[in-house]
Coordinates of C-alpha atoms and ligand atoms in Angstrom, one line a residue:
X1 CA 1.5 -36.6 24.9
X2 CA 4.7 -38.1 27.4
X3 CA 6.7 -38.6 23.7
X4 CA 6.8 -35.5 22.6
X5 CA 10.1 -34.5 22.2
X6 CA 9.8 -30.9 24.0
X7 CA 12.6 -28.9 21.9
X8 CA 12.3 -30.1 18.5
X9 CA 8.8 -30.7 18.1
X10 CA 6.7 -28.7 16.0
X11 CA 3.8 -28.3 16.9
X12 CA 0.1 -26.3 16.0
X13 CA 2.3 -23.7 13.6
X14 CA 0.0 -23.3 10.4
X15 CA 2.0 -23.9 6.8
X16 CA 2.9 -21.8 4.9
X17 CA -0.4 -20.3 2.4
X18 CA 0.8 -20.8 -1.2
X19 CA -0.1 -23.3 -3.7
X20 CA -3.4 -21.7 -4.3
X21 CA -5.2 -19.9 -6.4
X22 CA -6.3 -16.8 -5.6
X23 CA -9.0 -16.0 -7.7
X24 CA -11.1 -19.1 -7.1
X25 CA -10.2 -18.6 -3.7
X26 CA -12.1 -15.4 -3.7
X27 CA -15.6 -15.8 -4.1
X28 CA -16.1 -12.0 -3.6
X29 CA -14.2 -11.0 -6.3
X30 CA -15.5 -13.8 -8.3
X31 CA -18.8 -12.9 -8.0
X32 CA -18.0 -9.3 -9.1
X33 CA -16.4 -9.5 -12.3
X34 CA -19.5 -11.4 -13.4
X35 CA -22.1 -9.5 -12.0
X36 CA -19.6 -5.7 -14.0
X37 CA -19.8 -7.9 -17.0
X38 CA -16.1 -9.1 -17.0
X39 CA -17.1 -13.2 -16.6
X40 CA -15.8 -13.8 -20.4
X41 CA -12.0 -12.9 -18.6
X42 CA -13.4 -16.1 -15.7
X43 CA -10.9 -18.7 -17.6
X44 CA -8.3 -16.7 -17.8
X45 CA -8.0 -14.9 -14.3
X46 CA -8.1 -19.0 -13.0
X47 CA -5.3 -19.4 -14.7
X48 CA -3.4 -16.2 -13.1
X49 CA -5.3 -16.7 -9.6
X50 CA -2.8 -20.6 -10.6
X51 CA 0.0 -18.5 -11.2
X52 CA -0.4 -15.9 -8.8
X53 CA -0.7 -17.9 -5.6
X54 CA 2.1 -19.8 -6.0
X55 CA 4.9 -20.6 -3.9
X56 CA 7.2 -18.9 -6.5
X57 CA 4.9 -15.8 -7.0
X58 CA 5.5 -15.3 -3.6
X59 CA 9.3 -15.8 -3.0
X60 CA 9.1 -13.5 -6.0
X61 CA 7.2 -10.8 -4.2
X62 CA 10.0 -11.0 -1.0
X63 CA 13.0 -10.9 -3.8
X64 CA 11.4 -8.0 -4.8
X65 CA 11.2 -6.3 -1.3
X66 CA 13.7 -7.9 0.4
X67 CA 16.5 -6.5 -2.3
X68 CA 15.5 -2.3 -2.7
X69 CA 16.8 -1.0 -6.3
X70 CA 20.4 0.3 -5.3
X71 CA 21.0 3.9 -6.5
X72 CA 23.9 5.1 -8.5
X73 CA 24.9 7.7 -9.4
X74 CA 27.5 8.1 -11.7
X75 CA 28.7 5.5 -14.0
X76 CA 32.6 3.2 -12.6
X77 CA 33.9 6.2 -15.2
X78 CA 32.9 9.3 -13.8
X79 CA 30.3 10.2 -15.6
X80 CA 26.7 10.6 -15.0
X81 CA 24.6 8.0 -14.2
X82 CA 21.2 9.1 -12.3
X83 CA 19.3 6.1 -12.2
X84 CA 18.1 2.2 -10.1
X85 CA 19.3 -1.2 -10.6
X86 CA 17.0 -3.7 -9.5
X87 CA 16.8 -7.0 -8.5
X88 CA 15.7 -9.2 -11.0
X89 CA 12.0 -10.2 -9.1
X90 CA 11.4 -7.1 -9.7
X91 CA 11.7 -6.7 -14.0
X92 CA 10.1 -9.9 -13.5
X93 CA 6.8 -8.5 -12.2
X94 CA 6.7 -6.0 -14.3
X95 CA 7.2 -8.4 -17.4
X96 CA 4.0 -10.1 -15.6
X97 CA 2.3 -6.6 -15.9
X98 CA 3.2 -5.5 -18.9
X99 CA 1.9 -9.1 -20.2
X100 CA -1.7 -9.0 -18.2
X101 CA -2.5 -5.4 -20.1
X102 CA -2.0 -4.1 -17.0
X103 CA -0.6 -0.6 -17.9
X104 CA -2.1 0.6 -20.7
X105 CA -3.7 -2.0 -23.0
X106 CA -7.0 -1.7 -21.7
X107 CA -7.1 1.6 -23.1
X108 CA -7.3 -0.6 -26.4
X109 CA -10.1 -2.5 -26.1
X110 CA -13.2 -0.8 -25.9
X111 CA -14.4 -4.6 -25.1
X112 CA -17.2 -4.9 -22.3
X113 CA -15.4 -5.4 -18.9
X114 CA -12.1 -4.4 -19.6
X115 CA -11.5 -2.3 -16.7
X116 CA -13.2 -4.8 -14.7
X117 CA -10.7 -7.6 -15.2
X118 CA -7.9 -5.2 -15.0
X119 CA -8.9 -4.3 -11.5
X120 CA -9.6 -7.8 -10.5
X121 CA -5.7 -8.9 -11.3
X122 CA -4.8 -5.8 -10.0
X123 CA -5.9 -6.7 -6.6
X124 CA -5.0 -10.3 -7.0
X125 CA -1.2 -8.8 -7.8
X126 CA -1.2 -6.4 -5.1
X127 CA -1.6 -9.4 -3.0
X128 CA 1.6 -10.7 -4.2
X129 CA 3.7 -7.6 -4.7
X130 CA 2.5 -3.6 -4.7
X131 CA 6.1 -2.0 -5.1
X132 CA 6.4 -2.9 -9.0
X133 CA 2.0 -1.5 -9.4
X134 CA 3.5 2.4 -9.2
X135 CA 4.9 2.1 -12.6
X136 CA 2.1 -0.1 -14.3
X137 CA -1.0 2.3 -12.6
X138 CA 0.4 5.4 -13.4
X139 CA 1.9 3.9 -16.8
X140 CA -2.1 3.3 -18.1
X141 CA -3.5 6.5 -15.9
X142 CA -1.3 8.3 -18.6
X143 CA -2.2 6.8 -21.9
X144 CA -5.9 8.6 -22.7
X145 CA -4.1 12.4 -22.1
X146 CA -1.2 10.9 -24.4
X147 CA -3.3 9.8 -26.4
X148 CA -4.9 13.5 -27.3
X149 CA -1.5 14.7 -28.4
X150 CA -1.0 13.6 -31.8
X151 CA 3.0 14.0 -30.6
X152 CA 2.8 12.1 -28.1
X153 CA 1.2 8.3 -29.6
X154 CA 4.6 7.4 -30.7
X155 CA 6.4 6.0 -29.4
X156 CA 5.2 6.9 -26.0
X157 CA 1.4 5.1 -26.4
X158 CA 2.1 2.5 -28.8
X159 CA 5.8 0.9 -26.1
X160 CA 3.1 1.7 -22.9
X161 CA 0.7 -0.8 -24.5
X162 CA 2.6 -2.7 -25.6
X163 CA 3.0 -6.6 -23.8
X164 CA 6.7 -6.5 -23.8
X165 CA 9.1 -5.3 -20.6
X166 CA 12.0 -4.3 -21.5
X167 CA 14.2 -2.8 -18.7
X168 CA 17.1 -1.3 -21.3
X169 CA 18.0 2.4 -20.6
X170 CA 18.3 3.8 -23.7
X171 CA 16.2 6.1 -25.7
X172 CA 12.5 4.7 -26.3
X173 CA 12.5 5.1 -29.7
X174 CA 14.6 1.9 -29.7
X175 CA 12.7 -0.6 -27.2
X176 CA 9.8 -2.4 -26.9
X177 CA 7.9 -1.8 -24.0
X178 CA 8.1 1.6 -22.2
X179 CA 6.6 3.1 -18.5
X180 CA 5.7 6.2 -17.4
X181 CA 6.1 8.2 -14.0
X182 CA 4.6 10.4 -12.7
X183 CA 6.0 13.9 -10.9
X184 CA 4.5 16.2 -9.8
X185 CA 4.9 16.6 -5.8
X186 CA 7.2 19.4 -5.1
X187 CA 8.8 20.9 -1.5
X188 CA 6.5 23.3 -0.4
X189 CA 3.0 20.7 -1.1
X190 CA 2.5 17.9 -3.4
X191 CA -1.6 18.5 -2.2
X192 CA -1.6 22.3 -4.0
X193 CA -0.3 22.3 -7.5
X194 CA -0.8 25.8 -8.2
X195 CA 2.5 25.8 -5.7
X196 CA 4.8 24.5 -8.4
X197 CA 8.0 26.3 -8.6
X198 CA 9.3 24.6 -11.3
X199 CA 9.7 26.4 -14.9
X200 CA 9.5 25.7 -18.2
X201 CA 10.8 27.5 -20.9
X202 CA 9.6 27.1 -24.4
X203 CA 12.4 25.6 -26.6
X204 CA 10.3 25.3 -30.2
X205 CA 7.4 23.4 -30.9
X206 CA 6.4 21.6 -28.3
X207 CA 9.2 20.9 -26.7
X208 CA 10.5 23.5 -23.1
X209 CA 13.1 23.7 -20.9
X210 CA 13.1 22.7 -17.5
X211 CA 14.4 23.8 -14.1
X212 CA 13.2 22.4 -10.9
X213 CA 12.9 19.7 -8.6
X214 CA 10.2 16.5 -7.6
X215 CA 10.2 16.0 -3.8
X216 CA 8.9 12.7 -4.4
X217 CA 9.1 10.6 -7.6
X218 CA 8.7 7.7 -7.4
X219 CA 9.7 4.2 -10.3
X220 CA 12.5 6.1 -11.4
X221 CA 13.8 4.4 -13.6
X222 CA 10.5 4.8 -16.1
X223 CA 11.3 5.9 -19.0
X224 CA 9.7 9.3 -19.1
X225 CA 7.3 10.9 -16.7
X226 CA 4.8 13.3 -16.8
X227 CA 5.4 16.6 -15.0
X228 CA 4.6 19.7 -14.0
X229 CA 6.1 23.4 -14.3
X230 CA 5.4 27.1 -14.4
X231 CA 5.1 28.6 -17.4
X232 CA 4.3 31.9 -17.7
X233 CA 0.9 31.4 -18.0
X234 CA 0.2 28.9 -15.6
X235 CA 0.8 25.3 -14.3
X236 CA 1.0 23.0 -17.0
X237 CA 2.2 19.1 -18.2
X238 CA 4.7 18.0 -19.5
X239 CA 6.0 14.6 -20.9
X240 CA 10.5 14.2 -20.1
X241 CA 11.5 11.0 -21.5
X242 CA 14.7 10.2 -20.2
X243 CA 17.0 10.8 -23.1
X244 CA 16.3 14.3 -25.2
X245 CA 14.9 13.5 -28.8
X246 CA 18.8 14.1 -30.4
X247 CA 19.3 10.4 -28.2
X248 CA 21.5 12.0 -25.0
X249 CA 20.1 11.8 -21.4
X250 CA 18.5 14.1 -20.5
X251 CA 19.2 16.7 -17.6
X252 CA 17.4 15.0 -15.1
X253 CA 19.3 14.2 -12.3
X254 CA 18.9 12.1 -9.2
X255 CA 19.4 13.8 -5.7
X256 CA 18.4 11.0 -3.4
X257 CA 16.2 7.4 -2.9
X258 CA 14.0 8.3 -0.2
X259 CA 14.8 5.7 2.1
X260 CA 10.2 4.6 3.3
X261 CA 8.3 3.1 5.4
X262 CA 7.3 0.4 3.0
X263 CA 7.1 0.1 -0.9
X264 CA 9.9 -1.0 -0.5
X265 CA 10.6 -3.1 -4.4
X266 CA 10.0 1.2 -5.5
X267 CA 12.4 3.8 -6.2
X268 CA 11.4 7.0 -5.0
X269 CA 13.6 9.6 -5.2
X270 CA 14.3 13.3 -5.0
X271 CA 15.6 14.6 -8.5
X272 CA 16.5 18.2 -9.7
X273 CA 15.4 19.8 -14.1
X274 CA 19.1 21.0 -14.6
X275 CA 17.3 22.2 -18.8
X276 CA 15.5 19.3 -19.2
X277 CA 14.0 18.3 -22.1
X278 CA 10.1 18.7 -21.8
X279 CA 6.7 17.8 -24.2
X280 CA 4.2 19.6 -23.4
X281 CA 1.1 17.4 -22.5
X282 CA -2.6 19.0 -23.6
X283 CA -3.3 23.1 -23.7
X284 CA -1.0 25.4 -21.3
X285 CA -2.1 26.8 -18.6
X286 CA -3.8 23.5 -17.5
X287 CA -1.4 21.4 -15.9
X288 CA -3.9 20.7 -13.0
X289 CA -7.5 19.3 -14.9
X290 CA -4.0 17.6 -17.2
X291 CA -2.5 15.8 -13.8
X292 CA -6.2 15.1 -12.8
X293 CA -7.6 13.1 -15.1
X294 CA -4.3 11.1 -14.7
X295 CA -4.8 10.5 -11.0
X296 CA -8.9 9.5 -11.2
X297 CA -7.4 6.6 -12.5
X298 CA -4.3 6.0 -10.5
X299 CA -6.6 6.7 -7.5
X300 CA -9.5 4.0 -8.3
X301 CA -6.0 1.0 -8.9
X302 CA -4.4 3.2 -5.4
X303 CA -8.1 1.6 -4.2
X304 CA -7.5 -1.3 -6.5
X305 CA -4.0 -2.3 -4.5
X306 CA -5.9 -1.8 -0.7
X307 CA -8.4 -4.5 -1.4
X308 CA -5.6 -6.8 -2.8
X309 CA -3.2 -5.8 0.7
X310 CA -6.7 -6.3 2.9
X311 CA -7.2 -9.3 1.0
X312 CA -3.7 -10.8 0.9
X313 CA -4.2 -9.9 5.0
X314 CA -7.8 -11.5 5.9
X315 CA -6.8 -15.0 3.3
X316 CA -3.6 -15.0 6.0
X317 CA -5.6 -14.6 9.2
X318 CA -7.9 -17.3 8.0
X319 CA -5.3 -19.9 6.8
X320 CA -3.8 -19.6 10.5
X321 CA -6.8 -19.8 12.1
X322 CA -8.1 -22.8 9.9
X323 CA -4.7 -24.1 11.4
X324 CA -3.9 -23.3 14.9
X325 CA -5.8 -24.6 17.9
X326 CA -5.9 -22.7 21.3
X327 CA -7.6 -24.5 24.8
X328 CA -8.8 -27.7 22.5
X329 CA -10.4 -26.1 19.7
X330 CA -8.8 -24.8 16.1
X331 CA -8.9 -21.0 16.7
X332 CA -11.9 -20.9 12.9
X333 CA -14.4 -22.9 15.6
X334 CA -13.8 -20.4 18.3
X335 CA -17.4 -18.2 18.5
X336 CA -15.5 -14.9 18.9
X337 CA -12.7 -15.2 16.4
X338 CA -15.5 -16.8 13.9
X339 CA -17.1 -13.4 14.8
X340 CA -13.6 -11.8 14.1
X341 CA -12.6 -12.7 11.4
X342 CA -16.1 -12.5 9.3
X343 CA -16.2 -8.9 10.5
X344 CA -12.7 -8.4 8.3
X345 CA -14.3 -10.9 5.4
X346 CA -17.6 -8.6 5.3
X347 CA -15.3 -5.5 4.9
X348 CA -13.3 -7.4 2.3
X349 CA -15.7 -8.0 0.4
X350 CA -17.4 -4.8 0.6
X351 CA -14.1 -3.2 -0.8
X352 CA -13.9 -5.4 -3.5
X353 CA -17.1 -5.2 -5.0
X354 CA -17.1 -1.3 -4.3
X355 CA -13.6 -1.5 -6.7
X356 CA -15.2 -3.5 -9.8
X357 CA -18.5 -1.6 -9.6
X358 CA -16.2 2.4 -10.5
X359 CA -13.8 -0.1 -12.7
X360 CA -17.3 -0.6 -14.2
X361 CA -17.9 3.1 -14.2
X362 CA -15.5 4.0 -16.3
X363 CA -15.9 0.6 -19.0
X364 CA -19.9 2.1 -19.9
X365 CA -17.9 5.9 -19.8
X366 CA -18.0 4.8 -23.1
X367 CA -21.7 4.6 -24.1
X368 CA -23.3 6.1 -20.6
X369 CA -22.6 10.2 -19.4
X370 CA -24.2 9.1 -16.7
X371 CA -21.8 6.3 -16.0
X372 CA -18.6 8.7 -16.2
X373 CA -21.1 10.8 -13.5
X374 CA -20.8 8.9 -11.5
X375 CA -16.9 7.4 -11.9
X376 CA -15.8 11.4 -10.9
X377 CA -18.0 11.4 -8.1
X378 CA -17.3 7.6 -6.5
X379 CA -13.3 8.1 -7.8
X380 CA -12.1 9.9 -4.7
X381 CA -15.2 8.1 -2.7
X382 CA -13.5 4.9 -3.2
X383 CA -9.9 5.4 -2.5
X384 CA -11.1 7.9 0.6
X385 CA -12.7 5.1 2.4
X386 CA -10.8 1.8 1.2
X387 CA -7.5 3.3 0.5
X388 CA -7.9 4.6 4.7
X389 CA -9.5 1.5 6.3
X390 CA -7.3 -0.9 5.1
X391 CA -4.1 0.1 8.6
X392 CA -6.6 -0.8 10.2
X393 CA -7.6 -4.4 8.5
X394 CA -3.8 -4.9 8.4
X395 CA -3.4 -4.7 11.6
X396 CA -7.1 -6.6 13.1
X397 CA -5.8 -9.3 10.3
X398 CA -2.3 -9.4 11.9
X399 CA -3.5 -9.7 15.6
X400 CA -5.0 -12.9 14.0
X401 CA -1.7 -14.3 14.1
X402 CA -0.7 -13.8 17.6
X403 CA 3.0 -12.5 17.8
X404 CA 4.2 -14.7 14.3
X405 CA 2.5 -11.8 12.8
X406 CA 4.7 -9.7 14.1
X407 CA 7.6 -11.0 13.0
X408 CA 9.7 -10.6 9.8
X409 CA 9.8 -14.0 9.3
X410 CA 6.3 -13.9 8.2
X411 CA 4.4 -12.0 5.4
X412 CA 2.1 -9.5 7.5
X413 CA 5.0 -6.8 8.0
X414 CA 5.4 -6.2 4.9
X415 CA 1.4 -5.9 4.1
X416 CA 1.5 -3.7 7.1
X417 CA 3.9 -1.5 6.4
X418 CA 3.0 -0.5 2.7
X419 CA -1.3 -0.5 4.1
X420 CA -1.1 3.5 4.8
X421 CA 0.6 4.1 1.5
X422 CA -2.1 4.6 -0.7
X423 CA -4.2 6.8 1.4
X424 CA -0.9 9.0 0.9
X425 CA -0.1 9.5 -2.2
X426 CA -2.2 10.5 -5.1
X427 CA -4.2 12.9 -2.6
X428 CA -4.5 12.3 0.7
X429 CA -8.0 11.3 2.2
X430 CA -9.2 14.9 3.5
X431 CA -8.2 16.5 -0.3
X432 CA -9.9 13.5 -1.8
X433 CA -13.3 13.8 0.8
X434 CA -13.2 18.3 -0.7
X435 CA -12.7 16.6 -4.2
X436 CA -16.3 14.8 -3.3
X437 CA -17.7 18.1 -2.5
X438 CA -16.6 19.4 -5.9
X439 CA -17.8 16.9 -7.6
X440 CA -21.1 17.2 -5.5
X441 CA -21.1 21.4 -6.5
X442 CA -19.8 20.7 -10.3
X443 CA -22.2 18.4 -11.3
X444 CA -25.9 18.4 -9.5
X445 CA -26.1 15.3 -11.6
X446 CA -24.4 13.2 -9.2
X447 CA -26.6 13.4 -6.4
X448 CA -29.7 12.4 -8.9
X449 CA -27.6 9.9 -9.8
X450 CA -25.6 8.5 -7.0
X451 CA -29.4 8.4 -5.0
X452 CA -30.7 6.2 -7.9
X453 CA -29.0 3.3 -7.7
X454 CA -29.1 3.2 -4.3
X455 CA -32.9 3.6 -4.3
X456 CA -32.6 0.2 -6.1
X457 CA -32.7 -1.8 -3.1
X458 CA -34.8 0.3 -1.3
X459 CA -36.8 -2.6 1.1
X460 CA -34.7 -5.5 1.4
X461 CA -33.5 -4.1 5.1
X462 CA -34.3 -1.6 7.3
X463 CA -31.2 -0.1 8.2
X464 CA -30.2 0.3 4.9
X465 CA -32.4 2.2 4.3
X466 CA -32.4 4.7 7.3
X467 CA -29.4 5.6 6.3
X468 CA -30.0 6.4 2.9
X469 CA -32.7 8.4 4.4
X470 CA -30.6 9.8 5.8
X471 CA -27.1 10.6 3.6
X472 CA -29.9 11.9 1.0
X473 CA -30.5 13.8 3.3
X474 CA -27.4 15.1 3.9
X475 CA -26.2 14.9 0.1
X476 CA -28.8 17.8 -0.4
X477 CA -28.0 21.3 -1.3
X478 CA -24.9 22.7 -0.3
X479 CA -24.1 19.2 0.9
X480 CA -22.2 20.2 3.3
X481 CA -19.0 21.8 4.5
X482 CA -15.3 21.4 4.4
X483 CA -15.4 20.3 7.8
X484 CA -18.0 17.7 6.9
X485 CA -16.5 15.9 3.7
X486 CA -15.3 13.6 6.3
X487 CA -18.6 12.6 6.9
X488 CA -19.8 12.6 4.0
X489 CA -17.9 10.5 1.8
X490 CA -17.9 7.6 4.8
X491 CA -21.2 7.7 4.4
X492 CA -21.7 7.6 1.2
X493 CA -19.5 4.9 0.7
X494 CA -20.8 3.0 3.0
X495 CA -23.8 3.3 1.3
X496 CA -22.7 1.9 -2.1
X497 CA -21.1 -0.5 -0.4
X498 CA -24.0 -2.2 1.2
X499 CA -25.9 -1.2 -2.1
X500 CA -23.4 -3.4 -4.0
X501 CA -23.7 -7.0 -1.3
X502 CA -27.3 -6.5 -0.9
X503 CA -28.2 -6.5 -4.3
X504 CA -26.0 -9.5 -4.8
X505 CA -27.7 -10.9 -2.3
X506 CA -24.3 -11.5 -0.3
X507 CA -24.3 -13.4 3.1
X508 CA -22.1 -10.4 3.8
X509 CA -24.5 -7.1 3.0
X510 CA -27.2 -7.8 6.0
X511 CA -23.7 -7.6 8.1
X512 CA -22.2 -4.8 6.8
X513 CA -26.0 -3.7 7.0
X514 CA -26.1 -4.5 10.6
X515 CA -22.9 -3.3 12.5
X516 CA -21.5 -0.3 10.2
X517 CA -25.1 1.4 9.0
X518 CA -26.0 0.7 12.6
X519 CA -25.1 2.9 15.7
X520 CA -22.5 3.1 17.8
X521 CA -20.2 0.1 15.4
X522 CA -16.7 0.6 16.2
X523 CA -14.4 -2.1 16.3
X524 CA -13.6 -5.6 14.2
X525 CA -15.5 -8.5 16.3
X526 CA -19.0 -6.8 17.5
X527 CA -20.9 -8.0 14.1
X528 CA -24.9 -9.8 16.0
X529 CA -24.3 -13.1 17.2
X530 CA -26.9 -14.1 15.0
X531 CA -24.8 -13.9 11.7
X532 CA -24.2 -16.0 9.2
X533 CA -20.8 -16.5 10.0
X534 CA -20.5 -19.5 8.4
X535 CA -22.1 -18.4 5.9
X536 CA -19.9 -15.6 5.1
X537 CA -16.2 -17.3 6.1
X538 CA -16.9 -20.0 3.5
X539 CA -17.1 -17.1 1.2
X540 CA -13.9 -15.6 2.3
X541 CA -11.9 -19.5 2.2
X542 CA -8.4 -18.9 0.9
X543 CA -8.4 -22.4 -0.3
X544 CA -11.6 -23.1 -1.6
X545 CA -10.6 -24.1 -5.9
X546 CA -14.8 -24.9 -7.3
X547 CA -15.1 -23.9 -10.1
X548 CA -18.5 -22.9 -10.7
Ligands
LIG601 C1 6.1 6.6 -1.2 C2 5.7 7.9 -2.3 C3 5.8 7.8 -3.0 C4 5.6 9.0 -4.2 N1 5.0 8.8 -5.0 C5 5.1 10.2 -5.3 C6 5.7 10.3 -7.2 O1 5.8 9.6 -8.3 N2 5.5 11.3 -7.8 C7 4.5 12.6 -6.5 O2 4.8 13.9 -7.7 N3 4.4 11.8 -5.8 C8 4.9 10.9 -4.9 N4 4.7 11.2 -4.0 C9 4.1 12.3 -3.1 C10 2.0 12.3 -2.4 O3 1.6 12.9 -3.3 C11 2.2 13.6 -1.4 O4 3.2 13.3 -0.4 C12 0.8 13.8 -1.7 O5 0.1 14.3 -2.4 C13 1.0 14.7 -0.1 O6 1.3 15.2 -0.5 P1 2.9 16.6 1.0 O7 3.7 15.5 1.3 O8 3.4 17.7 0.1 O9 1.2 16.9 1.2 P2 0.4 18.1 1.9 O10 -0.5 18.5 0.5 O11 1.7 19.7 2.7 O12 -0.5 17.3 2.3 C14 -0.8 17.4 4.5 C15 -1.6 16.6 4.9 O13 -2.1 17.6 4.7 C16 -4.3 18.2 4.3 N5 -4.5 18.6 3.3 C17 -4.5 19.0 2.4 N6 -4.5 20.7 2.4 C18 -5.9 20.2 2.6 C19 -7.2 21.2 3.2 N7 -7.5 22.4 2.2 N8 -8.1 20.5 3.7 C20 -8.1 20.0 4.5 N9 -7.1 18.3 4.6 C21 -5.0 19.2 3.2 C22 -3.8 16.9 3.1 O14 -4.9 15.8 2.6 C23 -2.5 15.7 4.1 O15 -2.9 14.6 4.3 C24 4.9 9.9 -3.1 C25 5.2 9.9 -1.5 C26 5.5 9.3 -1.2 C27 5.0 8.9 1.1

């Protein structure tokens, strides 16, 4: 010890977590991928996992966020510009997302497991960069509703699905790829879309002129936006392109950029429509139903994004605990730290399994009406639960890194700032839980199907069986009032996660039942001491590289 330079020696600091495989290192994701029918994507995901774990991609995610988009309201000659300028790293992110089919290609490939593969890629990308996932999910989610409208298929559906990112600001017909954003929220209310005050007046052949505003509109560099406005008959949905049919700049003006807590790579703006041309999407007056269909897909991606964020936070915590010692032993060898880390790993494994199971329902919807009914119920449950749990888990992971976790030089502050967002946009937590009640009330088959799925693992864990009995009672019609909606949605989420992990025979299944389904579970690090910590931590180790 005496020979150590006390000023310059760098001791006991973890090296950066980089150049690892985000897929091979994520055993819960790999197992869920196979369970949900996308095992065929294994080899491809090994490649994507290596790319996204590389130092180069980690740096790209950092750059996109350290250099947020700049609003340009006027061109140098004084003409309206109304656009944001982005760092090249942002465009590289979008190019990757386009290339790998995250922006709508899944709808054109009805192979079983397509949406499961996409969900796995979405989660892995969220570990690197989240802002660019916003236009990716909105473009993906817009495709099914645009596909049904003959006037919009060309060029919008085709260019949404192409593997090319084309950042040029020009009419869509001349481009190689497009992105589609969404503008629903107005000053007076986002959850209550029927309160929209923006107006639409018919011009001809499905085209309308829109006058009004949107209080939040993200991915503002997109080529078109799905927006809502009132016609004389009610709220309707429109596709508003940046350039009108004659190729001139459309009357969409950016009033200001939101200064956000996180999501810094992405541009979110306040915008005004000053007689902007837009094409009706779906039926007039059915705008809320149309945007809800779009939202059902973006909500699943909110959960995927949050699962990825949590996985990233857990990976950093595990890596740090592996390399850092205190009181003569690595943190990872300290029994209480093992409990904290294993408890986080159990939670993340449950969320990954739940996300991929719901993506599997989306895949199976075409051939199984039951899968569609289950997805209708489970998407809001999933979004409420997984997104809501994210800030608390990321904060716990930050604590594992000690003071380094709180410092902007490291990865945790960005994860932490991003962590609450998915629980707000695309419908905040209460709205999700009220939607769960709506799904149960509208289609009584939901309850039977859910209980059937959950009943398949009865008899494995006594705590699970008790939870299922209680849930079954709580779901009996009428399934609770609004005041109980969060309680009900949380119980469904935990039952789903427990059922999936028990069915998979994961060591995390027992631990989830013994903690979250037991009375009095409150905090991370309180798993029973009989838990198989080593097995749980092994599955979560981001630096494992075995291919089998
Ligand atoms: C960074 C960022 C980017 C965004 N990008 C977009 C975008 O691109 N496009 C877009 O359209 N919007 C966007 N939004 C807006 C977002 O979707 C809304 O903020 C969100 O839907 C909530 O709407 P609100 O802010 O008007 O809150 P409100 O609708 O006023 O809701 C406030 C709170 O009240 C709760 N609440 C509402 N009704 C009830 C009820 N009946 N019972 C119990 N609780 C209730 C909600 O759950 C919420 O917690 C973005 C928001 C953020 C933060």
